[in-house]
């Protein structure tokens, strides 16, 4: 176990991270964060993550400020990985807005690996556009 995985006291790393955020964020944003992540954290704990629908993308009815969305992604990553060294990075892709991803600190600092991830994201975007075209031509829903 390295320093990034060591929980504080008896708490899980995600609990430590939430405690730190509670101290750093204003109360309203922290409440928004908790409302966003609580169902996911509960699903992770109960091993039923497949049943949770979480959208941290802008445009949803309960749109969260970008800072809160970023922290929510980091909280969830901490819960999943058990690590406190997750980082959020933006990757530029050609035809769209930058993509935000959560990764470990080593990957975040590796431009070659980030380039590989960017290539993967670009390919997935291309495939999704192709599938949307097929779905649209077939009269099927395109909101995947």
Tab-separated table of N, CA and C in Angstrom:
chain	number	residue	atom	x	y	z
A	1	UNK	N	0.854	-1.173	0.000
A	1	UNK	CA	0.000	0.000	0.000
A	1	UNK	C	0.901	1.238	0.000
A	2	UNK	N	0.613	2.174	-0.886
A	2	UNK	CA	1.412	3.396	-0.894
A	2	UNK	C	0.633	4.518	-0.215
A	3	UNK	N	1.270	5.673	-0.081
A	3	UNK	CA	0.660	6.786	0.652
A	3	UNK	C	-0.685	7.216	0.084
A	4	UNK	N	-0.866	7.093	-1.246
A	4	UNK	CA	-2.119	7.533	-1.839
A	4	UNK	C	-3.275	6.602	-1.516
A	5	UNK	N	-3.013	5.413	-0.972
A	5	UNK	CA	-4.059	4.450	-0.653
A	5	UNK	C	-4.329	4.330	0.846
A	6	UNK	N	-3.569	5.009	1.661
A	6	UNK	CA	-3.700	4.864	3.103
A	6	UNK	C	-4.879	5.688	3.597
A	7	UNK	N	-5.908	5.045	4.156
A	7	UNK	CA	-7.037	5.805	4.672
A	7	UNK	C	-6.677	6.501	5.981
A	8	UNK	N	-7.359	7.577	6.264
A	8	UNK	CA	-7.166	8.331	7.488
A	8	UNK	C	-7.949	7.642	8.595
A	9	UNK	N	-7.280	7.242	9.648
A	9	UNK	CA	-7.948	6.553	10.760
A	9	UNK	C	-8.628	5.294	10.266
A	10	UNK	N	-9.887	5.115	10.656
A	10	UNK	CA	-10.647	3.954	10.212
A	10	UNK	C	-11.437	4.237	8.937
A	11	UNK	N	-11.383	5.477	8.449
A	11	UNK	CA	-12.172	5.861	7.283
A	11	UNK	C	-11.623	5.333	5.981
A	12	UNK	N	-12.522	5.210	5.026
A	12	UNK	CA	-12.124	4.844	3.677
A	12	UNK	C	-11.531	6.070	3.004
A	13	UNK	N	-10.696	5.891	1.981
A	13	UNK	CA	-10.141	7.055	1.283
A	13	UNK	C	-11.221	8.017	0.787
A	14	UNK	N	-12.351	7.499	0.326
A	14	UNK	CA	-13.405	8.380	-0.159
A	14	UNK	C	-13.967	9.236	0.982
A	15	UNK	N	-14.047	8.672	2.184
A	15	UNK	CA	-14.525	9.449	3.331
A	15	UNK	C	-13.545	10.565	3.680
A	16	UNK	N	-12.267	10.258	3.608
A	16	UNK	CA	-11.237	11.264	3.861
A	16	UNK	C	-11.356	12.385	2.838
A	17	UNK	N	-11.508	12.003	1.563
A	17	UNK	CA	-11.610	13.003	0.499
A	17	UNK	C	-12.849	13.878	0.684
A	18	UNK	N	-13.975	13.264	1.034
A	18	UNK	CA	-15.189	14.040	1.280
A	18	UNK	C	-15.020	14.991	2.462
A	19	UNK	N	-14.339	14.540	3.507
A	19	UNK	CA	-14.081	15.421	4.656
A	19	UNK	C	-13.232	16.620	4.246
A	20	UNK	N	-12.237	16.380	3.418
A	20	UNK	CA	-11.401	17.491	2.938
A	20	UNK	C	-12.219	18.463	2.095
A	21	UNK	N	-13.056	17.932	1.241
A	21	UNK	CA	-13.894	18.797	0.406
A	21	UNK	C	-14.880	19.601	1.245
A	22	UNK	N	-15.422	18.977	2.289
A	22	UNK	CA	-16.353	19.679	3.175
A	22	UNK	C	-15.703	20.922	3.774
A	23	UNK	N	-14.403	20.807	4.066
A	23	UNK	CA	-13.672	21.928	4.636
A	23	UNK	C	-13.308	22.974	3.595
A	24	UNK	N	-13.127	22.562	2.350
A	24	UNK	CA	-12.659	23.469	1.303
A	24	UNK	C	-13.780	24.153	0.520
A	25	UNK	N	-14.903	23.481	0.350
A	25	UNK	CA	-15.977	24.002	-0.503
A	25	UNK	C	-16.978	24.806	0.316
A	26	UNK	N	-17.686	25.699	-0.381
A	26	UNK	CA	-18.749	26.387	0.342
A	26	UNK	C	-19.901	25.393	0.548
A	27	UNK	N	-20.733	25.673	1.530
A	27	UNK	CA	-21.751	24.723	1.981
A	27	UNK	C	-22.726	24.338	0.876
A	28	UNK	N	-23.145	25.286	0.062
A	28	UNK	CA	-24.113	25.003	-0.996
A	28	UNK	C	-23.519	24.063	-2.050
A	29	UNK	N	-22.295	24.332	-2.475
A	29	UNK	CA	-21.653	23.461	-3.456
A	29	UNK	C	-21.393	22.070	-2.878
A	30	UNK	N	-21.027	22.008	-1.609
A	30	UNK	CA	-20.797	20.709	-0.987
A	30	UNK	C	-22.105	19.910	-0.928
A	31	UNK	N	-23.211	20.574	-0.631
A	31	UNK	CA	-24.518	19.896	-0.622
A	31	UNK	C	-24.863	19.380	-2.011
A	32	UNK	N	-24.598	20.193	-3.039
A	32	UNK	CA	-24.829	19.749	-4.424
A	32	UNK	C	-23.975	18.516	-4.732
A	33	UNK	N	-22.733	18.574	-4.310
A	33	UNK	CA	-21.820	17.456	-4.542
A	33	UNK	C	-22.362	16.188	-3.898
A	34	UNK	N	-22.773	16.288	-2.648
A	34	UNK	CA	-23.298	15.111	-1.948
A	34	UNK	C	-24.544	14.554	-2.625
A	35	UNK	N	-25.434	15.444	-3.093
A	35	UNK	CA	-26.631	14.974	-3.793
A	35	UNK	C	-26.256	14.228	-5.071
A	36	UNK	N	-25.199	14.668	-5.726
A	36	UNK	CA	-24.777	14.028	-6.977
A	36	UNK	C	-24.105	12.679	-6.734
A	37	UNK	N	-23.281	12.575	-5.704
A	37	UNK	CA	-22.472	11.361	-5.532
A	37	UNK	C	-23.078	10.321	-4.593
A	38	UNK	N	-23.989	10.710	-3.722
A	38	UNK	CA	-24.529	9.765	-2.739
A	38	UNK	C	-25.131	8.515	-3.379
A	39	UNK	N	-25.974	8.632	-4.416
A	39	UNK	CA	-26.512	7.398	-5.014
A	39	UNK	C	-25.421	6.502	-5.598
A	40	UNK	N	-24.395	7.100	-6.159
A	40	UNK	CA	-23.308	6.315	-6.749
A	40	UNK	C	-22.489	5.638	-5.654
A	41	UNK	N	-22.161	6.374	-4.603
A	41	UNK	CA	-21.390	5.788	-3.511
A	41	UNK	C	-22.159	4.651	-2.853
A	42	UNK	N	-23.455	4.838	-2.714
A	42	UNK	CA	-24.287	3.775	-2.130
A	42	UNK	C	-24.300	2.545	-3.047
A	43	UNK	N	-24.412	2.768	-4.341
A	43	UNK	CA	-24.417	1.664	-5.304
A	43	UNK	C	-23.072	0.932	-5.316
A	44	UNK	N	-21.986	1.685	-5.208
A	44	UNK	CA	-20.666	1.059	-5.155
A	44	UNK	C	-20.560	0.183	-3.910
A	45	UNK	N	-20.998	0.731	-2.791
A	45	UNK	CA	-20.934	-0.005	-1.525
A	45	UNK	C	-21.778	-1.275	-1.574
A	46	UNK	N	-22.927	-1.189	-2.246
A	46	UNK	CA	-23.834	-2.338	-2.331
A	46	UNK	C	-23.552	-3.209	-3.553
A	47	UNK	N	-22.498	-2.881	-4.283
A	47	UNK	CA	-22.088	-3.620	-5.484
A	47	UNK	C	-23.208	-3.735	-6.507
A	48	UNK	N	-23.888	-2.635	-6.736
A	48	UNK	CA	-24.960	-2.605	-7.734
A	48	UNK	C	-24.808	-1.372	-8.631
A	49	UNK	N	-23.583	-1.048	-8.983
A	49	UNK	CA	-23.302	0.142	-9.772
A	49	UNK	C	-24.013	0.131	-11.117
A	50	UNK	N	-24.227	-1.041	-11.677
A	50	UNK	CA	-24.882	-1.142	-12.973
A	50	UNK	C	-26.286	-0.549	-12.965
A	51	UNK	N	-26.873	-0.359	-11.794
A	51	UNK	CA	-28.239	0.144	-11.689
A	51	UNK	C	-28.305	1.663	-11.556
A	52	UNK	N	-27.159	2.333	-11.487
A	52	UNK	CA	-27.145	3.768	-11.234
A	52	UNK	C	-26.973	4.520	-12.537
A	53	UNK	N	-27.781	5.544	-12.714
A	53	UNK	CA	-27.662	6.419	-13.868
A	53	UNK	C	-27.141	7.758	-13.366
A	54	UNK	N	-25.908	8.065	-13.708
A	54	UNK	CA	-25.294	9.302	-13.248
A	54	UNK	C	-24.862	10.114	-14.449
A	55	UNK	N	-25.295	11.361	-14.487
A	55	UNK	CA	-24.877	12.253	-15.544
A	55	UNK	C	-24.221	13.459	-14.921
A	56	UNK	N	-22.946	13.621	-15.233
A	56	UNK	CA	-22.234	14.809	-14.780
A	56	UNK	C	-22.015	15.773	-15.938
A	57	UNK	N	-22.683	15.501	-17.051
A	57	UNK	CA	-22.538	16.357	-18.224
A	57	UNK	C	-23.415	17.591	-18.087
A	58	UNK	N	-22.958	18.708	-18.681
A	58	UNK	CA	-23.789	19.900	-18.667
A	58	UNK	C	-25.047	19.663	-19.495
A	59	UNK	N	-26.084	20.414	-19.192
A	59	UNK	CA	-27.318	20.298	-19.946
A	59	UNK	C	-28.378	19.476	-19.246
A	60	UNK	N	-28.032	18.827	-18.157
A	60	UNK	CA	-29.045	18.074	-17.436
A	60	UNK	C	-29.910	19.046	-16.640
A	61	UNK	N	-31.052	18.557	-16.167
A	61	UNK	CA	-31.972	19.422	-15.428
A	61	UNK	C	-31.334	19.997	-14.170
A	62	UNK	N	-30.552	19.202	-13.484
A	62	UNK	CA	-29.911	19.640	-12.250
A	62	UNK	C	-28.458	19.992	-12.539
A	63	UNK	N	-28.258	20.921	-13.449
A	63	UNK	CA	-26.898	21.229	-13.876
A	63	UNK	C	-26.042	21.693	-12.699
A	64	UNK	N	-24.912	21.052	-12.565
A	64	UNK	CA	-23.957	21.374	-11.514
A	64	UNK	C	-22.892	22.293	-12.080
A	65	UNK	N	-22.368	23.194	-11.263
A	65	UNK	CA	-21.228	23.988	-11.718
A	65	UNK	C	-20.055	23.063	-12.072
A	66	UNK	N	-19.237	23.482	-13.017
A	66	UNK	CA	-18.127	22.643	-13.479
A	66	UNK	C	-17.245	22.187	-12.318
A	67	UNK	N	-16.954	23.060	-11.379
A	67	UNK	CA	-16.106	22.692	-10.238
A	67	UNK	C	-16.717	21.545	-9.431
A	68	UNK	N	-18.033	21.583	-9.249
A	68	UNK	CA	-18.719	20.529	-8.495
A	68	UNK	C	-18.711	19.234	-9.300
A	69	UNK	N	-18.936	19.318	-10.607
A	69	UNK	CA	-18.881	18.117	-11.455
A	69	UNK	C	-17.494	17.491	-11.402
A	70	UNK	N	-16.464	18.334	-11.463
A	70	UNK	CA	-15.094	17.823	-11.396
A	70	UNK	C	-14.847	17.099	-10.079
A	71	UNK	N	-15.257	17.711	-8.995
A	71	UNK	CA	-15.061	17.076	-7.684
A	71	UNK	C	-15.881	15.804	-7.557
A	72	UNK	N	-17.088	15.793	-8.119
A	72	UNK	CA	-17.904	14.582	-8.075
A	72	UNK	C	-17.199	13.440	-8.803
A	73	UNK	N	-16.619	13.743	-9.941
A	73	UNK	CA	-15.880	12.712	-10.687
A	73	UNK	C	-14.705	12.195	-9.868
A	74	UNK	N	-14.013	13.092	-9.180
A	74	UNK	CA	-12.871	12.677	-8.355
A	74	UNK	C	-13.319	11.878	-7.132
A	75	UNK	N	-14.446	12.245	-6.545
A	75	UNK	CA	-14.979	11.480	-5.399
A	75	UNK	C	-15.319	10.063	-5.840
A	76	UNK	N	-15.992	9.936	-6.965
A	76	UNK	CA	-16.372	8.612	-7.459
A	76	UNK	C	-15.126	7.792	-7.797
A	77	UNK	N	-14.146	8.436	-8.420
A	77	UNK	CA	-12.900	7.725	-8.734
A	77	UNK	C	-12.209	7.248	-7.464
A	78	UNK	N	-12.220	8.064	-6.434
A	78	UNK	CA	-11.616	7.676	-5.159
A	78	UNK	C	-12.347	6.476	-4.568
A	79	UNK	N	-13.679	6.490	-4.667
A	79	UNK	CA	-14.460	5.361	-4.143
A	79	UNK	C	-14.161	4.079	-4.919
A	80	UNK	N	-14.014	4.198	-6.216
A	80	UNK	CA	-13.785	3.017	-7.054
A	80	UNK	C	-12.370	2.483	-6.899
A	81	UNK	N	-11.391	3.391	-6.896
A	81	UNK	CA	-9.986	2.958	-6.884
A	81	UNK	C	-9.420	2.800	-5.486
A	82	UNK	N	-10.008	3.499	-4.514
A	82	UNK	CA	-9.448	3.489	-3.167
A	82	UNK	C	-8.180	4.323	-3.067
A	83	UNK	N	-7.957	5.160	-4.061
A	83	UNK	CA	-6.737	5.984	-4.113
A	83	UNK	C	-7.097	7.463	-3.984
A	84	UNK	N	-6.197	8.207	-3.375
A	84	UNK	CA	-6.388	9.650	-3.216
A	84	UNK	C	-5.570	10.465	-4.213
A	85	UNK	N	-4.880	9.805	-5.126
A	85	UNK	CA	-4.029	10.548	-6.062
A	85	UNK	C	-4.633	10.671	-7.454
A	86	UNK	N	-5.949	10.561	-7.565
A	86	UNK	CA	-6.607	10.736	-8.854
A	86	UNK	C	-6.512	12.198	-9.277
A	87	UNK	N	-6.431	12.401	-10.583
A	87	UNK	CA	-6.383	13.759	-11.131
A	87	UNK	C	-7.356	13.863	-12.286
A	88	UNK	N	-7.890	15.047	-12.466
A	88	UNK	CA	-8.751	15.317	-13.593
A	88	UNK	C	-7.922	16.063	-14.630
A	89	UNK	N	-7.918	15.569	-15.854
A	89	UNK	CA	-7.172	16.221	-16.927
A	89	UNK	C	-8.100	16.453	-18.108
A	90	UNK	N	-7.805	17.491	-18.876
A	90	UNK	CA	-8.538	17.773	-20.104
A	90	UNK	C	-7.702	17.315	-21.272
A	91	UNK	N	-8.351	16.624	-22.194
A	91	UNK	CA	-7.686	16.164	-23.401
A	91	UNK	C	-8.378	16.833	-24.577
A	92	UNK	N	-7.595	17.488	-25.416
A	92	UNK	CA	-8.157	18.115	-26.603
A	92	UNK	C	-8.379	17.065	-27.681
A	93	UNK	N	-9.589	17.075	-28.214
A	93	UNK	CA	-9.907	16.241	-29.361
A	93	UNK	C	-10.290	17.179	-30.498
A	94	UNK	N	-9.984	16.787	-31.695
A	94	UNK	CA	-10.084	17.682	-32.841
A	94	UNK	C	-11.430	18.357	-33.025
A	95	UNK	N	-12.492	17.571	-33.174
A	95	UNK	CA	-13.756	18.145	-33.599
A	95	UNK	C	-14.709	18.506	-32.466
A	96	UNK	N	-14.311	18.388	-31.255
A	96	UNK	CA	-15.228	18.644	-30.144
A	96	UNK	C	-14.531	19.444	-29.046
A	97	UNK	N	-15.320	19.781	-28.029
A	97	UNK	CA	-14.757	20.431	-26.854
A	97	UNK	C	-13.781	19.480	-26.171
A	98	UNK	N	-12.893	20.017	-25.353
A	98	UNK	CA	-11.981	19.121	-24.621
A	98	UNK	C	-12.767	18.110	-23.785
A	99	UNK	N	-12.196	16.937	-23.653
A	99	UNK	CA	-12.800	15.862	-22.870
A	99	UNK	C	-12.097	15.828	-21.521
A	100	UNK	N	-12.871	15.739	-20.463
A	100	UNK	CA	-12.324	15.671	-19.115
A	100	UNK	C	-12.324	14.218	-18.679
A	101	UNK	N	-11.176	13.748	-18.200
A	101	UNK	CA	-11.073	12.377	-17.715
A	101	UNK	C	-10.408	12.376	-16.348
A	102	UNK	N	-10.709	11.359	-15.588
A	102	UNK	CA	-10.052	11.158	-14.297
A	102	UNK	C	-9.085	10.001	-14.473
A	103	UNK	N	-7.874	10.208	-14.005
A	103	UNK	CA	-6.854	9.174	-14.116
A	103	UNK	C	-5.918	9.260	-12.923
A	104	UNK	N	-5.030	8.288	-12.834
A	104	UNK	CA	-4.059	8.320	-11.750
A	104	UNK	C	-2.985	9.371	-12.050
A	105	UNK	N	-2.227	9.735	-11.052
A	105	UNK	CA	-1.231	10.797	-11.178
A	105	UNK	C	-0.147	10.460	-12.198
A	106	UNK	N	0.264	9.199	-12.261
A	106	UNK	CA	1.302	8.816	-13.221
A	106	UNK	C	0.841	9.006	-14.654
A	107	UNK	N	-0.368	8.584	-14.956
A	107	UNK	CA	-0.898	8.751	-16.309
A	107	UNK	C	-1.095	10.224	-16.625
A	108	UNK	N	-1.573	11.002	-15.661
A	108	UNK	CA	-1.794	12.430	-15.883
A	108	UNK	C	-0.503	13.162	-16.238
A	109	UNK	N	0.615	12.642	-15.750
A	109	UNK	CA	1.907	13.284	-16.008
A	109	UNK	C	2.617	12.719	-17.239
A	110	UNK	N	2.002	11.765	-17.925
A	110	UNK	CA	2.641	11.101	-19.068
A	110	UNK	C	1.996	11.546	-20.377
A	111	UNK	N	2.657	12.459	-21.122
A	111	UNK	CA	2.056	12.973	-22.354
A	111	UNK	C	1.837	11.886	-23.411
A	112	UNK	N	2.674	10.880	-23.441
A	112	UNK	CA	2.496	9.796	-24.414
A	112	UNK	C	1.209	9.034	-24.097
A	113	UNK	N	1.033	8.687	-22.856
A	113	UNK	CA	-0.182	7.954	-22.455
A	113	UNK	C	-1.430	8.806	-22.671
A	114	UNK	N	-1.347	10.105	-22.378
A	114	UNK	CA	-2.497	10.985	-22.613
A	114	UNK	C	-2.808	11.062	-24.108
A	115	UNK	N	-1.788	11.025	-24.937
A	115	UNK	CA	-1.996	10.998	-26.387
A	115	UNK	C	-2.710	9.734	-26.826
A	116	UNK	N	-2.346	8.601	-26.236
A	116	UNK	CA	-3.020	7.339	-26.539
A	116	UNK	C	-4.489	7.399	-26.124
A	117	UNK	N	-4.743	7.993	-24.979
A	117	UNK	CA	-6.125	8.124	-24.504
A	117	UNK	C	-6.902	9.049	-25.442
A	118	UNK	N	-6.275	10.143	-25.884
A	118	UNK	CA	-6.925	11.064	-26.821
A	118	UNK	C	-7.271	10.343	-28.122
A	119	UNK	N	-6.361	9.514	-28.618
A	119	UNK	CA	-6.633	8.742	-29.840
A	119	UNK	C	-7.828	7.813	-29.636
A	120	UNK	N	-7.898	7.176	-28.477
A	120	UNK	CA	-9.008	6.284	-28.166
A	120	UNK	C	-10.326	7.067	-28.118
A	121	UNK	N	-10.308	8.239	-27.476
A	121	UNK	CA	-11.516	9.060	-27.372
A	121	UNK	C	-11.966	9.499	-28.765
A	122	UNK	N	-11.032	9.897	-29.604
A	122	UNK	CA	-11.372	10.304	-30.978
A	122	UNK	C	-12.009	9.150	-31.745
A	123	UNK	N	-11.451	7.951	-31.608
A	123	UNK	CA	-11.998	6.793	-32.301
A	123	UNK	C	-13.401	6.463	-31.796
A	124	UNK	N	-13.593	6.522	-30.491
A	124	UNK	CA	-14.929	6.265	-29.921
A	124	UNK	C	-15.935	7.308	-30.418
A	125	UNK	N	-15.508	8.561	-30.480
A	125	UNK	CA	-16.387	9.633	-30.973
A	125	UNK	C	-16.786	9.336	-32.425
A	126	UNK	N	-15.820	8.937	-33.244
A	126	UNK	CA	-16.088	8.625	-34.648
A	126	UNK	C	-17.076	7.454	-34.747
A	127	UNK	N	-16.844	6.405	-33.946
A	127	UNK	CA	-17.737	5.245	-33.957
A	127	UNK	C	-19.145	5.623	-33.504
A	128	UNK	N	-19.238	6.467	-32.470
A	128	UNK	CA	-20.552	6.896	-31.990
A	128	UNK	C	-21.301	7.683	-33.055
A	129	UNK	N	-20.586	8.541	-33.775
A	129	UNK	CA	-21.224	9.315	-34.841
A	129	UNK	C	-21.728	8.379	-35.939
A	130	UNK	N	-20.939	7.384	-36.271
A	130	UNK	CA	-21.338	6.412	-37.284
A	130	UNK	C	-22.575	5.637	-36.827
A	131	UNK	N	-22.573	5.201	-35.579
A	131	UNK	CA	-23.725	4.468	-35.042
A	131	UNK	C	-24.972	5.350	-34.971
A	132	UNK	N	-24.805	6.615	-34.627
A	132	UNK	CA	-25.943	7.530	-34.605
A	132	UNK	C	-26.541	7.666	-36.001
A	133	UNK	N	-25.674	7.753	-37.005
A	133	UNK	CA	-26.154	7.844	-38.389
A	133	UNK	C	-26.939	6.607	-38.792
A	134	UNK	N	-26.440	5.438	-38.423
A	134	UNK	CA	-27.136	4.192	-38.732
A	134	UNK	C	-28.476	4.144	-38.001
A	135	UNK	N	-28.469	4.508	-36.718
A	135	UNK	CA	-29.697	4.502	-35.927
A	135	UNK	C	-30.721	5.481	-36.521
A	136	UNK	N	-30.268	6.663	-36.883
A	136	UNK	CA	-31.163	7.673	-37.442
A	136	UNK	C	-31.763	7.184	-38.756
A	137	UNK	N	-30.926	6.616	-39.623
A	137	UNK	CA	-31.413	6.092	-40.904
A	137	UNK	C	-32.384	4.926	-40.714
A	138	UNK	N	-32.249	4.238	-39.607
A	138	UNK	CA	-33.125	3.090	-39.322
A	138	UNK	C	-34.355	3.459	-38.511
A	139	UNK	N	-34.467	4.736	-38.145
A	139	UNK	CA	-35.603	5.176	-37.357
A	139	UNK	C	-35.508	4.798	-35.891
A	140	UNK	N	-34.294	4.514	-35.410
A	140	UNK	CA	-34.083	4.142	-34.013
A	140	UNK	C	-33.630	5.361	-33.202
A	141	UNK	N	-33.755	5.298	-31.873
A	141	UNK	CA	-33.295	6.411	-31.032
A	141	UNK	C	-31.784	6.626	-31.204
A	142	UNK	N	-31.376	7.876	-31.113
A	142	UNK	CA	-29.966	8.214	-31.292
A	142	UNK	C	-29.344	8.780	-30.028
A	143	UNK	N	-30.009	8.648	-28.892
A	143	UNK	CA	-29.527	9.250	-27.642
A	143	UNK	C	-28.752	8.258	-26.775
A	144	UNK	N	-27.708	7.673	-27.357
A	144	UNK	CA	-26.881	6.746	-26.579
A	144	UNK	C	-25.557	7.355	-26.255
